[in-house]
mmCIF file of C-alpha atoms in Angstrom:
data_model
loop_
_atom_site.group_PDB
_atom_site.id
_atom_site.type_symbol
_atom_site.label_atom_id
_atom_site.label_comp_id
_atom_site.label_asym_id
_atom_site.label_seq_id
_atom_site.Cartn_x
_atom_site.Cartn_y
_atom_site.Cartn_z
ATOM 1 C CA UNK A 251 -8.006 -12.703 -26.879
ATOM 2 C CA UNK A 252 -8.520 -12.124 -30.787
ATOM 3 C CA UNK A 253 -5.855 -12.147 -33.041
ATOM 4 C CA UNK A 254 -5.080 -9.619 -34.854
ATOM 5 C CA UNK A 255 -7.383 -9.592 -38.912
ATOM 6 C CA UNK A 256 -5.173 -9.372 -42.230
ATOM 7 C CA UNK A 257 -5.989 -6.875 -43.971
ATOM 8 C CA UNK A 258 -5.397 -6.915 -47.828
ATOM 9 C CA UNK A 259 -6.086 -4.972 -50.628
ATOM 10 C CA UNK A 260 -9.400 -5.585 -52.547
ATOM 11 C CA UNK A 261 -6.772 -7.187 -55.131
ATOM 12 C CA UNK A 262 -5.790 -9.874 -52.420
ATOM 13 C CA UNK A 263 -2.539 -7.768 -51.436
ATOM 14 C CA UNK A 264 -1.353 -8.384 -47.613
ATOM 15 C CA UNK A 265 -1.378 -4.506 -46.514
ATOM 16 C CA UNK A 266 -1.162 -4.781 -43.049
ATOM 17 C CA UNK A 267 -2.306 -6.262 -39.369
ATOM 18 C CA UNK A 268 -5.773 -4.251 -38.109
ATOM 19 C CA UNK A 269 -7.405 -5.257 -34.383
ATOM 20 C CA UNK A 270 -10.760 -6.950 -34.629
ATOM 21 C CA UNK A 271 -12.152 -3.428 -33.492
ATOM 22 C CA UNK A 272 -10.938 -1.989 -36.879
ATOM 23 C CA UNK A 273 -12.059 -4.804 -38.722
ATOM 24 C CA UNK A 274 -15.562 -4.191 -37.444
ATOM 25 C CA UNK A 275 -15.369 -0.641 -38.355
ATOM 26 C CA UNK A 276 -14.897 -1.865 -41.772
ATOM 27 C CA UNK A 277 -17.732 -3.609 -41.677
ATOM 28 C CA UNK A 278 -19.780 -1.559 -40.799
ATOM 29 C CA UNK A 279 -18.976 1.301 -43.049
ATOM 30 C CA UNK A 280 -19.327 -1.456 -45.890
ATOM 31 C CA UNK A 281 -15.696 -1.033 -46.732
ATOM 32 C CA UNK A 282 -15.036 -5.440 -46.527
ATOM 33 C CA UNK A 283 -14.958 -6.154 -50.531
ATOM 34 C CA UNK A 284 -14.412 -9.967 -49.816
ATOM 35 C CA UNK A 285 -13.196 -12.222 -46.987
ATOM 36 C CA UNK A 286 -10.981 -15.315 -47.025
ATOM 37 C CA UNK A 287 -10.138 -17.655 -44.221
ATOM 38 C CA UNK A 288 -11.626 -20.273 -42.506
ATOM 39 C CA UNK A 289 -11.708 -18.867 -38.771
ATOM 40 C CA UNK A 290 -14.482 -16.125 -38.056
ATOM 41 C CA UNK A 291 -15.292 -14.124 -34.500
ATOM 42 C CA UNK A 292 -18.365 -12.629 -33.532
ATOM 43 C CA UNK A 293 -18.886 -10.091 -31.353
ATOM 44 C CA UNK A 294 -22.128 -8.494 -29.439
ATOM 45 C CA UNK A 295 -23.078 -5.315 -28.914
ATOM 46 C CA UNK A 296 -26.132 -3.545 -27.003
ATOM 47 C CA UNK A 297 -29.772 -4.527 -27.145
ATOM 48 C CA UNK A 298 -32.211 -2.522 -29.195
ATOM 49 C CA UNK A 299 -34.863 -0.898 -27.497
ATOM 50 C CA UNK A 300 -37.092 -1.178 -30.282
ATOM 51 C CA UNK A 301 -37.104 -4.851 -30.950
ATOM 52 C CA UNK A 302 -35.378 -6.679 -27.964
ATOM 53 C CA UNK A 303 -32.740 -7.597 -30.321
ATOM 54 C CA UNK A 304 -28.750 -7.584 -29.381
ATOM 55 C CA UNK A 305 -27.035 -6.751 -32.473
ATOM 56 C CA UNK A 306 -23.820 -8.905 -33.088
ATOM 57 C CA UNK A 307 -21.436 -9.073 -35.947
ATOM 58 C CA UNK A 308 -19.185 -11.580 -37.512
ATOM 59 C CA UNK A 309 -15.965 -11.115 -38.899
ATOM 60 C CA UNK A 310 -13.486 -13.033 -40.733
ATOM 61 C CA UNK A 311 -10.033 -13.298 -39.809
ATOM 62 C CA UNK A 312 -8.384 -12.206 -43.419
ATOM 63 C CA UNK A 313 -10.788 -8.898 -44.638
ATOM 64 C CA UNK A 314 -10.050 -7.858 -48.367
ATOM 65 C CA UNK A 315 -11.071 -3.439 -48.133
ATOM 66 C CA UNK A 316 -12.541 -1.893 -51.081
ATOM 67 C CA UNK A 317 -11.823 1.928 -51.918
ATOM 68 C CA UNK A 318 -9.321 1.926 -49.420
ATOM 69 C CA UNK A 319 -6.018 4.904 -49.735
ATOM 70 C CA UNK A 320 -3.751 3.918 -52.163
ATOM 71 C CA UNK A 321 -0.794 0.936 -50.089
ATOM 72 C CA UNK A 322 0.872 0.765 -53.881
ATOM 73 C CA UNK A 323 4.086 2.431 -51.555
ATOM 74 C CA UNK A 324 4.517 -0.388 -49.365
ATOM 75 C CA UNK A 325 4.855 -3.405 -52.076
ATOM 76 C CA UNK A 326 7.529 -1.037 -53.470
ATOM 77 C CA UNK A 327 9.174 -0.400 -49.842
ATOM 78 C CA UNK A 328 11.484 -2.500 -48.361
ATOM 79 C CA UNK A 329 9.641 -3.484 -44.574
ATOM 80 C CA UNK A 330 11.570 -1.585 -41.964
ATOM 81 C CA UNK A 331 14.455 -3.412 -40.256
ATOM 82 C CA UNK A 332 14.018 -3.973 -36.969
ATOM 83 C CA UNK A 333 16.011 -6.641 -34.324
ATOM 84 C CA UNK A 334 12.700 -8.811 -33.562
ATOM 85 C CA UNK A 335 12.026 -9.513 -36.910
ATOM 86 C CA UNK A 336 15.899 -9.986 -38.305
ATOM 87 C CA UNK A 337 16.156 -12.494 -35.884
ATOM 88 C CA UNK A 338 13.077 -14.103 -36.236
ATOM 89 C CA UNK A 339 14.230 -14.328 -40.491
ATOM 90 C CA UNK A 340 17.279 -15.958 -38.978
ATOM 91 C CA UNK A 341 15.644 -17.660 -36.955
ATOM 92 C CA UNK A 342 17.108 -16.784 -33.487
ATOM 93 C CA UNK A 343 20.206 -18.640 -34.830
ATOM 94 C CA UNK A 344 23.961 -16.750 -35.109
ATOM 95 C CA UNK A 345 24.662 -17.083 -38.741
ATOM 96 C CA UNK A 346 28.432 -17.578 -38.290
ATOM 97 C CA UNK A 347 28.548 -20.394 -35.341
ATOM 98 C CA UNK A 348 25.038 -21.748 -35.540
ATOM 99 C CA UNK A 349 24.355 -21.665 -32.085
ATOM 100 C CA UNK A 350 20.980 -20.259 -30.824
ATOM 101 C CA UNK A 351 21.412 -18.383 -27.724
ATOM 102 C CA UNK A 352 19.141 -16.618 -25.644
ATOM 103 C CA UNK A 353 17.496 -13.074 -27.180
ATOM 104 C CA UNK A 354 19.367 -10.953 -24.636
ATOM 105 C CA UNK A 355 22.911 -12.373 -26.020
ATOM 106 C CA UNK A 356 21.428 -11.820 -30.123
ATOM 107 C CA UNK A 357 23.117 -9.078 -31.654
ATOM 108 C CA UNK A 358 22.760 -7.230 -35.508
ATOM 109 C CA UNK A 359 25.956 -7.938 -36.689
ATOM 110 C CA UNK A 360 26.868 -6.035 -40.542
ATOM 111 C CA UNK A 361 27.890 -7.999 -43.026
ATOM 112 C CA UNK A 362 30.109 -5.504 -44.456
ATOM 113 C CA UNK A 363 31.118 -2.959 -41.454
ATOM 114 C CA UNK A 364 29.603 -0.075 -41.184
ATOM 115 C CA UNK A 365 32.606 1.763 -40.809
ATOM 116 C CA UNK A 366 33.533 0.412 -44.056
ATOM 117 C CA UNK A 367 30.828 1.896 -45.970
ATOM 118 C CA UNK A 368 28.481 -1.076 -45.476
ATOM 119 C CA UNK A 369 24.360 -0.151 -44.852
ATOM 120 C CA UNK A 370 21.880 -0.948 -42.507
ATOM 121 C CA UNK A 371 20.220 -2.859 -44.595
ATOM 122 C CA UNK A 372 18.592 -6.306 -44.746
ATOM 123 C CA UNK A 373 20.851 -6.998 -47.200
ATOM 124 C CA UNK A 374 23.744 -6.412 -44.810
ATOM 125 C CA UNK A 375 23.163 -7.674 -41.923
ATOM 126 C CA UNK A 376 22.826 -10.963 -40.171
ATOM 127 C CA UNK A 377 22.199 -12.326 -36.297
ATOM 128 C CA UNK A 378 25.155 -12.679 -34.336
ATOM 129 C CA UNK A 379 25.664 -14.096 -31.123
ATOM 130 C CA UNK A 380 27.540 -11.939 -28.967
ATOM 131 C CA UNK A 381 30.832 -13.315 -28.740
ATOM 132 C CA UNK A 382 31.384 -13.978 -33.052
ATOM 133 C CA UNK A 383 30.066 -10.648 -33.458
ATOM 134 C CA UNK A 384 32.784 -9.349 -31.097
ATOM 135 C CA UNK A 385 35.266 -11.782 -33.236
ATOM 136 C CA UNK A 386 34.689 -10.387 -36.133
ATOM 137 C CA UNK A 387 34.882 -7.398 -35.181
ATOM 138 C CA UNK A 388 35.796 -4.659 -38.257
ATOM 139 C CA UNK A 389 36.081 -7.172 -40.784
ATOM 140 C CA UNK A 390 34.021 -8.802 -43.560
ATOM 141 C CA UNK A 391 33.312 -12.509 -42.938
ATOM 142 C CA UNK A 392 35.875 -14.062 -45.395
ATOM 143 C CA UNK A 393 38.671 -11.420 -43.279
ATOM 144 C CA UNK A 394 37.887 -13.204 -40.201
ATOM 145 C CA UNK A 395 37.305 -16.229 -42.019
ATOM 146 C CA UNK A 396 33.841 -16.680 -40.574
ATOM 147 C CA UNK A 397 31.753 -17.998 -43.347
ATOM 148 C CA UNK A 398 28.209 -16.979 -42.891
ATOM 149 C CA UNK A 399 25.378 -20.450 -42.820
ATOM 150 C CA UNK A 400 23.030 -18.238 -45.144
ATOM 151 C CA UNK A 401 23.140 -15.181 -47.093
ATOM 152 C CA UNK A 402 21.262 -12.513 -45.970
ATOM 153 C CA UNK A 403 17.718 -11.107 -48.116
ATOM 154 C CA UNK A 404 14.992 -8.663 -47.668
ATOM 155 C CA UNK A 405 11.933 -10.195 -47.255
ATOM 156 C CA UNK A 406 8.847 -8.945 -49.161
ATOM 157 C CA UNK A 407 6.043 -7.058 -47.598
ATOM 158 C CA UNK A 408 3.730 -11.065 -47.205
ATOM 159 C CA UNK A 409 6.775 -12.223 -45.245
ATOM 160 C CA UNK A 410 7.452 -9.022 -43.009
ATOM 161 C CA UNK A 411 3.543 -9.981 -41.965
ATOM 162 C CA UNK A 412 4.514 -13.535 -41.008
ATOM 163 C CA UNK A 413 7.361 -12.043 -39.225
ATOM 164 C CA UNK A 414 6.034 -9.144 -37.385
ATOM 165 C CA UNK A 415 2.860 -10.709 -35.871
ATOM 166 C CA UNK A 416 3.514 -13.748 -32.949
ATOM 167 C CA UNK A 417 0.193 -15.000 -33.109
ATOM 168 C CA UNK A 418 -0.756 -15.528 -36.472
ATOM 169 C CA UNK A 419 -3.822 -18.345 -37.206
ATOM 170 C CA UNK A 420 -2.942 -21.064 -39.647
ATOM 171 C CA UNK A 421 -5.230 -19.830 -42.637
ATOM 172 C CA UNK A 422 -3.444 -16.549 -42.552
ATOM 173 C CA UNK A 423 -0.508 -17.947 -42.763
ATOM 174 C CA UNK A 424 -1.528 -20.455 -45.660
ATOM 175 C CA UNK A 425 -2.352 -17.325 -47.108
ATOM 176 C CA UNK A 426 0.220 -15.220 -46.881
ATOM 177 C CA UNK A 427 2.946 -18.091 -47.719
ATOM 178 C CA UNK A 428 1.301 -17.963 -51.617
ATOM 179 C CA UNK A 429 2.969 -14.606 -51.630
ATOM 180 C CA UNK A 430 6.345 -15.517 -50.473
ATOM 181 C CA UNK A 431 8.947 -14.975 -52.415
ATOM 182 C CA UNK A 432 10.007 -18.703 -52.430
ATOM 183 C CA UNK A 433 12.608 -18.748 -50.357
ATOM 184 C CA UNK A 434 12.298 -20.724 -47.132
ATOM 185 C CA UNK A 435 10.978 -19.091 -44.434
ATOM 186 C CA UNK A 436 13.402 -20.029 -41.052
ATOM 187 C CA UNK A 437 10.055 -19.707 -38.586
ATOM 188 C CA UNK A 438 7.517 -21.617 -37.927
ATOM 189 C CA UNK A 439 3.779 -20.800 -36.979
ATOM 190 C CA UNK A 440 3.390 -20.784 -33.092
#
C-alpha cells in the first residue's frame, strides 16, 4: 500500500496529506512546482495503441504545488483538536500519574474545568487515564494537588501532520521536523 504524499506549498509549506492518486493528478495537470524526498513510486497505466507503449508515472513522496488556492488560513489556524492526535502529543501517557494505559481507558481531561469557564482547547487539555481524571474531578490540578508531568501546547500545522498520519516515511518526517516548533515531539516514527 502507498503512503499517503505531503503536499506543501510551492514555498515549502506542509499543507496537507493527498493519496498517491491525487498526487498523480498533479502531475499530470503540471501543477508539481518541485519535489523533495528521497522515496519515489511509480505507477502504470494502459498501453497505447499507437506505439505499444504502457505509460507509467513516477512520483515523489513530498510534492511542492504551484498556483495552488490560497492555504495562508491554515498556518494561521490552530489544527483541530481531536482525541487521536492529543494523545498521540502526549504520547498515550496520563499526564498526572504517568502511567500509559490502554486507548479505551485514555480520556481528555481539561486543565481548567469546563464548568469553570475553561476551553476546549489544546491549551487546556491534557490525557488522562480514567481513574485521575475521575480524581480530579471539578478541580484545577494544584486543587487536587495533581501536578501535571508537562504543560500542555498547540502544536503547529508541520506537527499536526506528524501527528495525524500513522504511516509517515522517514524523509517526510525529516522534513517536516525542520518546521517544528522546537519543542520535543513525545512520538516517534512507526
Amino acid at each position: 500500500m502507498t503512503p499517503l504524499i505531503l503536499r506543501l506549498d510551492i514555498s515549502g509549506t506542509p499543507v496537507t496529506w493527498v493519496p498517491w492518486q491525487d498526487a498523480v493528478s498533479l502531475y499530470c495537470r503540471d501543477m508539481v512546482g518541485w519535489t523533495a524526498g528521497d522515496e519515489t513510486f511509480t505507477f502504470y497505466g494502459g498501453t497505447s495503441r499507437h506505439s505499444g507503449l504502457r505509460s507509467s508515472i513516477s512520483i515523489n513522496s513530498i510534492i511542492a504545488v504551484k498556483r495552488s488556492r490560497s492555504h495562508k488560513h491554515i498556518y494561521r489556524s490552530v489544527p483541530p483538536l481531536t482525541n487521536r492526535e492529543l494523545f498521540l502529543r502526549d504520547a498515550h501517557i496520563c499526564m498526572y500519574c504517568g502511567a500509559h494505559p490502554r486507548d479505551n481507558k485514555l480520556t481528555r481531561d481539561h486543565v481548567t474545568p469546563m464548568s469553570r469557564g475553561g476551553r476546549d482547547r489544546w491549551s487546556n487539555v491534557v490525557t488522562a487515564c480514567r481513574s485521575c481524571n475521575t480524581r480530579k474531578g471539578n478541580r484545577t490540578p494544584e486543587e487536587a494537588k495533581m501536578p501535571l508531568l508537562a504543560v500542555p501546547y498547540v502544536p503547529n500545522w508541520a506537527e499536526y501532520l506528524a501527528l495525524s498520519n500513522r504511516k509517515i516515511l522517514a524523509d517526510q518526517m525529516e522534513f517536516l521536523k525542520t518546521q517544528f516548533s522546537g519543542r520535543k515531539m513525545p512520538f516517534h516514527n512507526q
